[in-house]
Amino acid sequence: MLTVGRLAKRHGVSRSTLLYYDSLGLLSPRDRARGEYRRYSAQEAARLERILRYRRMGFSLERIKDLLDAPDAAFRGALARRMEELRAEIAHLREQRRLL
């Protein structure tokens, strides 16, 4: 079991980020030890890894909340839509570069 500080350090995020994710319902501690210390298991650490991976893909926290427990088909659909968004954004940026 990891405390919020140790989990944050292990994944390169701030403690306040984990507390914020908890307030959004994205990542809740497994339990609380004496003194109200939040404790996270390997399962929550794996969930955090998924959250951080989805953030790097450009998904909003609201969308991530939906994706975390979505069936595989819904997840694949979300990935396809995100890829299309990126293609459109790249095309737009290329046009801006051409105009410059």
Short mmCIF file of N, CA and C in Angstrom, two decimals:
data_model
loop_
_atom_site.label_atom_id
_atom_site.label_comp_id
_atom_site.label_asym_id
_atom_site.label_seq_id
_atom_site.Cartn_x
_atom_site.Cartn_y
_atom_site.Cartn_z
N MET A 1 0.84 -1.18 0.00
CA MET A 1 0.00 0.00 0.00
C MET A 1 0.88 1.24 0.00
N LEU A 2 0.46 2.23 -0.76
CA LEU A 2 1.21 3.47 -0.88
C LEU A 2 0.40 4.64 -0.33
N THR A 3 1.08 5.58 0.29
CA THR A 3 0.42 6.81 0.71
C THR A 3 0.27 7.71 -0.51
N VAL A 4 -0.51 8.74 -0.38
CA VAL A 4 -0.72 9.66 -1.50
C VAL A 4 0.60 10.28 -1.94
N GLY A 5 1.45 10.62 -1.01
CA GLY A 5 2.74 11.21 -1.35
C GLY A 5 3.64 10.26 -2.11
N ARG A 6 3.69 9.02 -1.69
CA ARG A 6 4.53 8.03 -2.36
C ARG A 6 4.01 7.69 -3.75
N LEU A 7 2.69 7.57 -3.86
CA LEU A 7 2.10 7.28 -5.17
C LEU A 7 2.36 8.44 -6.12
N ALA A 8 2.22 9.65 -5.64
CA ALA A 8 2.47 10.83 -6.47
C ALA A 8 3.92 10.85 -6.94
N LYS A 9 4.84 10.62 -6.03
CA LYS A 9 6.26 10.65 -6.38
C LYS A 9 6.59 9.55 -7.39
N ARG A 10 6.05 8.38 -7.18
CA ARG A 10 6.32 7.24 -8.08
C ARG A 10 5.89 7.54 -9.51
N HIS A 11 4.82 8.32 -9.67
CA HIS A 11 4.28 8.58 -11.01
C HIS A 11 4.56 9.98 -11.52
N GLY A 12 5.34 10.74 -10.76
CA GLY A 12 5.76 12.06 -11.23
C GLY A 12 4.66 13.09 -11.29
N VAL A 13 3.69 12.98 -10.39
CA VAL A 13 2.63 13.97 -10.30
C VAL A 13 2.63 14.57 -8.90
N SER A 14 1.91 15.64 -8.72
CA SER A 14 1.86 16.26 -7.40
C SER A 14 0.81 15.57 -6.53
N ARG A 15 0.99 15.73 -5.26
CA ARG A 15 0.02 15.21 -4.29
C ARG A 15 -1.34 15.86 -4.54
N SER A 16 -1.34 17.15 -4.83
CA SER A 16 -2.61 17.85 -5.06
C SER A 16 -3.33 17.32 -6.30
N THR A 17 -2.57 16.84 -7.29
CA THR A 17 -3.20 16.23 -8.47
C THR A 17 -3.99 14.99 -8.06
N LEU A 18 -3.39 14.16 -7.21
CA LEU A 18 -4.09 12.95 -6.77
C LEU A 18 -5.32 13.31 -5.93
N LEU A 19 -5.21 14.31 -5.11
CA LEU A 19 -6.36 14.74 -4.31
C LEU A 19 -7.47 15.28 -5.22
N TYR A 20 -7.07 15.98 -6.28
CA TYR A 20 -8.04 16.49 -7.25
C TYR A 20 -8.72 15.33 -7.98
N TYR A 21 -7.94 14.34 -8.41
CA TYR A 21 -8.51 13.17 -9.06
C TYR A 21 -9.50 12.46 -8.14
N ASP A 22 -9.19 12.42 -6.86
CA ASP A 22 -10.10 11.83 -5.88
C ASP A 22 -11.40 12.63 -5.82
N SER A 23 -11.30 13.96 -5.81
CA SER A 23 -12.50 14.79 -5.72
C SER A 23 -13.39 14.65 -6.95
N LEU A 24 -12.78 14.30 -8.10
CA LEU A 24 -13.54 14.09 -9.34
C LEU A 24 -14.10 12.67 -9.45
N GLY A 25 -13.67 11.80 -8.56
CA GLY A 25 -14.11 10.41 -8.64
C GLY A 25 -13.30 9.58 -9.61
N LEU A 26 -12.14 10.07 -10.04
CA LEU A 26 -11.28 9.33 -10.96
C LEU A 26 -10.44 8.28 -10.25
N LEU A 27 -9.95 8.62 -9.08
CA LEU A 27 -9.02 7.75 -8.37
C LEU A 27 -9.23 7.91 -6.87
N SER A 28 -9.80 6.91 -6.27
CA SER A 28 -10.04 6.95 -4.83
C SER A 28 -9.09 6.01 -4.11
N PRO A 29 -8.68 6.38 -2.92
CA PRO A 29 -7.79 5.48 -2.16
C PRO A 29 -8.52 4.20 -1.77
N ARG A 30 -7.74 3.13 -1.60
CA ARG A 30 -8.30 1.85 -1.19
C ARG A 30 -8.92 1.98 0.21
N ASP A 31 -8.18 2.64 1.10
CA ASP A 31 -8.68 2.87 2.46
C ASP A 31 -7.91 4.02 3.08
N ARG A 32 -8.22 4.25 4.33
CA ARG A 32 -7.53 5.30 5.08
C ARG A 32 -6.97 4.69 6.35
N ALA A 33 -5.71 5.00 6.58
CA ALA A 33 -5.04 4.51 7.78
C ALA A 33 -5.32 5.48 8.93
N ARG A 34 -4.81 5.13 10.09
CA ARG A 34 -4.93 6.03 11.23
C ARG A 34 -4.42 7.41 10.84
N GLY A 35 -5.02 8.43 11.36
CA GLY A 35 -4.60 9.79 11.03
C GLY A 35 -5.13 10.24 9.68
N GLU A 36 -6.07 9.49 9.11
CA GLU A 36 -6.69 9.84 7.82
C GLU A 36 -5.74 9.79 6.63
N TYR A 37 -4.64 9.03 6.74
CA TYR A 37 -3.73 8.88 5.62
C TYR A 37 -4.38 8.02 4.54
N ARG A 38 -4.41 8.55 3.34
CA ARG A 38 -4.95 7.78 2.22
C ARG A 38 -3.94 6.70 1.85
N ARG A 39 -4.46 5.49 1.54
CA ARG A 39 -3.58 4.40 1.12
C ARG A 39 -4.10 3.82 -0.19
N TYR A 40 -3.17 3.62 -1.11
CA TYR A 40 -3.49 3.14 -2.45
C TYR A 40 -2.84 1.79 -2.68
N SER A 41 -3.59 0.88 -3.29
CA SER A 41 -3.07 -0.45 -3.61
C SER A 41 -2.50 -0.46 -5.03
N ALA A 42 -1.99 -1.61 -5.43
CA ALA A 42 -1.47 -1.78 -6.79
C ALA A 42 -2.57 -1.53 -7.82
N GLN A 43 -3.80 -1.87 -7.48
CA GLN A 43 -4.93 -1.66 -8.40
C GLN A 43 -5.15 -0.17 -8.67
N GLU A 44 -5.09 0.65 -7.63
CA GLU A 44 -5.24 2.10 -7.82
C GLU A 44 -4.04 2.69 -8.56
N ALA A 45 -2.85 2.14 -8.30
CA ALA A 45 -1.65 2.60 -9.01
C ALA A 45 -1.80 2.31 -10.51
N ALA A 46 -2.33 1.15 -10.86
CA ALA A 46 -2.55 0.80 -12.27
C ALA A 46 -3.59 1.73 -12.89
N ARG A 47 -4.62 2.06 -12.12
CA ARG A 47 -5.65 2.99 -12.61
C ARG A 47 -5.03 4.36 -12.86
N LEU A 48 -4.16 4.81 -11.97
CA LEU A 48 -3.48 6.08 -12.16
C LEU A 48 -2.63 6.05 -13.44
N GLU A 49 -1.95 4.96 -13.69
CA GLU A 49 -1.16 4.83 -14.92
C GLU A 49 -2.05 5.01 -16.14
N ARG A 50 -3.24 4.41 -16.12
CA ARG A 50 -4.18 4.56 -17.24
C ARG A 50 -4.62 6.02 -17.37
N ILE A 51 -4.94 6.67 -16.25
CA ILE A 51 -5.36 8.06 -16.28
C ILE A 51 -4.26 8.92 -16.92
N LEU A 52 -3.04 8.73 -16.49
CA LEU A 52 -1.93 9.52 -17.02
C LEU A 52 -1.67 9.23 -18.49
N ARG A 53 -1.82 7.99 -18.90
CA ARG A 53 -1.65 7.63 -20.31
C ARG A 53 -2.73 8.31 -21.15
N TYR A 54 -3.98 8.29 -20.68
CA TYR A 54 -5.07 8.92 -21.42
C TYR A 54 -4.88 10.43 -21.49
N ARG A 55 -4.32 11.03 -20.44
CA ARG A 55 -4.03 12.48 -20.46
C ARG A 55 -2.99 12.78 -21.53
N ARG A 56 -1.96 11.93 -21.63
CA ARG A 56 -0.94 12.13 -22.67
C ARG A 56 -1.53 11.99 -24.06
N MET A 57 -2.60 11.21 -24.19
CA MET A 57 -3.29 11.07 -25.48
C MET A 57 -4.15 12.29 -25.80
N GLY A 58 -4.33 13.15 -24.82
CA GLY A 58 -5.09 14.37 -25.05
C GLY A 58 -6.53 14.33 -24.61
N PHE A 59 -6.93 13.30 -23.89
CA PHE A 59 -8.31 13.22 -23.41
C PHE A 59 -8.51 14.13 -22.20
N SER A 60 -9.68 14.71 -22.11
CA SER A 60 -10.03 15.53 -20.94
C SER A 60 -10.29 14.62 -19.75
N LEU A 61 -10.21 15.18 -18.56
CA LEU A 61 -10.48 14.39 -17.36
C LEU A 61 -11.92 13.88 -17.35
N GLU A 62 -12.83 14.68 -17.85
CA GLU A 62 -14.24 14.24 -17.92
C GLU A 62 -14.38 13.03 -18.82
N ARG A 63 -13.70 13.06 -19.97
CA ARG A 63 -13.76 11.94 -20.91
C ARG A 63 -13.06 10.71 -20.32
N ILE A 64 -11.95 10.94 -19.63
CA ILE A 64 -11.22 9.85 -19.00
C ILE A 64 -12.10 9.12 -18.00
N LYS A 65 -12.87 9.88 -17.24
CA LYS A 65 -13.77 9.26 -16.25
C LYS A 65 -14.72 8.29 -16.94
N ASP A 66 -15.21 8.66 -18.11
CA ASP A 66 -16.10 7.77 -18.87
C ASP A 66 -15.34 6.56 -19.42
N LEU A 67 -14.10 6.78 -19.86
CA LEU A 67 -13.34 5.71 -20.52
C LEU A 67 -12.81 4.66 -19.56
N LEU A 68 -12.55 5.05 -18.31
CA LEU A 68 -11.93 4.12 -17.37
C LEU A 68 -12.72 2.83 -17.19
N ASP A 69 -14.03 2.93 -17.21
CA ASP A 69 -14.85 1.75 -16.99
C ASP A 69 -15.66 1.37 -18.21
N ALA A 70 -15.30 1.95 -19.36
CA ALA A 70 -16.04 1.68 -20.59
C ALA A 70 -15.66 0.32 -21.17
N PRO A 71 -16.59 -0.31 -21.87
CA PRO A 71 -16.25 -1.56 -22.57
C PRO A 71 -15.22 -1.28 -23.67
N ASP A 72 -14.53 -2.31 -24.09
CA ASP A 72 -13.47 -2.17 -25.09
C ASP A 72 -13.95 -1.49 -26.37
N ALA A 73 -15.15 -1.81 -26.82
CA ALA A 73 -15.66 -1.24 -28.07
C ALA A 73 -15.80 0.28 -27.93
N ALA A 74 -16.30 0.74 -26.80
CA ALA A 74 -16.44 2.18 -26.58
C ALA A 74 -15.08 2.84 -26.53
N PHE A 75 -14.12 2.17 -25.92
CA PHE A 75 -12.76 2.72 -25.84
C PHE A 75 -12.15 2.82 -27.23
N ARG A 76 -12.30 1.78 -28.03
CA ARG A 76 -11.76 1.82 -29.40
C ARG A 76 -12.41 2.94 -30.20
N GLY A 77 -13.69 3.16 -30.01
CA GLY A 77 -14.38 4.25 -30.70
C GLY A 77 -13.84 5.60 -30.27
N ALA A 78 -13.58 5.76 -28.98
CA ALA A 78 -13.02 7.02 -28.47
C ALA A 78 -11.63 7.26 -29.05
N LEU A 79 -10.84 6.20 -29.16
CA LEU A 79 -9.50 6.34 -29.75
C LEU A 79 -9.59 6.75 -31.22
N ALA A 80 -10.52 6.16 -31.95
CA ALA A 80 -10.69 6.51 -33.37
C ALA A 80 -11.11 7.98 -33.51
N ARG A 81 -12.02 8.43 -32.66
CA ARG A 81 -12.45 9.83 -32.71
C ARG A 81 -11.30 10.77 -32.37
N ARG A 82 -10.50 10.41 -31.37
CA ARG A 82 -9.36 11.25 -30.98
C ARG A 82 -8.34 11.31 -32.11
N MET A 83 -8.12 10.20 -32.79
CA MET A 83 -7.19 10.18 -33.92
C MET A 83 -7.70 11.11 -35.01
N GLU A 84 -8.98 11.11 -35.27
CA GLU A 84 -9.55 12.01 -36.28
C GLU A 84 -9.40 13.47 -35.87
N GLU A 85 -9.61 13.76 -34.58
CA GLU A 85 -9.41 15.13 -34.08
C GLU A 85 -7.97 15.58 -34.31
N LEU A 86 -7.03 14.69 -34.04
CA LEU A 86 -5.62 15.03 -34.23
C LEU A 86 -5.29 15.25 -35.71
N ARG A 87 -5.85 14.43 -36.58
CA ARG A 87 -5.63 14.62 -38.02
C ARG A 87 -6.12 16.00 -38.46
N ALA A 88 -7.31 16.38 -38.00
CA ALA A 88 -7.87 17.68 -38.36
C ALA A 88 -7.00 18.81 -37.80
N GLU A 89 -6.54 18.66 -36.59
CA GLU A 89 -5.70 19.68 -35.97
C GLU A 89 -4.37 19.82 -36.72
N ILE A 90 -3.78 18.70 -37.11
CA ILE A 90 -2.53 18.73 -37.87
C ILE A 90 -2.75 19.42 -39.21
N ALA A 91 -3.85 19.11 -39.88
CA ALA A 91 -4.14 19.76 -41.17
C ALA A 91 -4.30 21.26 -40.98
N HIS A 92 -4.97 21.66 -39.92
CA HIS A 92 -5.15 23.08 -39.64
C HIS A 92 -3.81 23.75 -39.38
N LEU A 93 -2.95 23.12 -38.61
CA LEU A 93 -1.63 23.69 -38.31
C LEU A 93 -0.76 23.78 -39.57
N ARG A 94 -0.87 22.79 -40.44
CA ARG A 94 -0.11 22.84 -41.70
C ARG A 94 -0.57 24.01 -42.56
N GLU A 95 -1.87 24.25 -42.56
CA GLU A 95 -2.40 25.37 -43.32
C GLU A 95 -1.90 26.69 -42.73
N GLN A 96 -1.87 26.79 -41.42
CA GLN A 96 -1.34 28.00 -40.78
C GLN A 96 0.13 28.20 -41.14
N ARG A 97 0.88 27.13 -41.10
CA ARG A 97 2.30 27.21 -41.45
C ARG A 97 2.48 27.66 -42.89
N ARG A 98 1.67 27.12 -43.79
CA ARG A 98 1.74 27.50 -45.20
C ARG A 98 1.45 28.99 -45.36
N LEU A 99 0.48 29.49 -44.64
CA LEU A 99 0.13 30.91 -44.74
C LEU A 99 1.22 31.81 -44.19
N LEU A 100 1.91 31.34 -43.19
CA LEU A 100 3.01 32.13 -42.62
C LEU A 100 4.16 32.20 -43.60
#
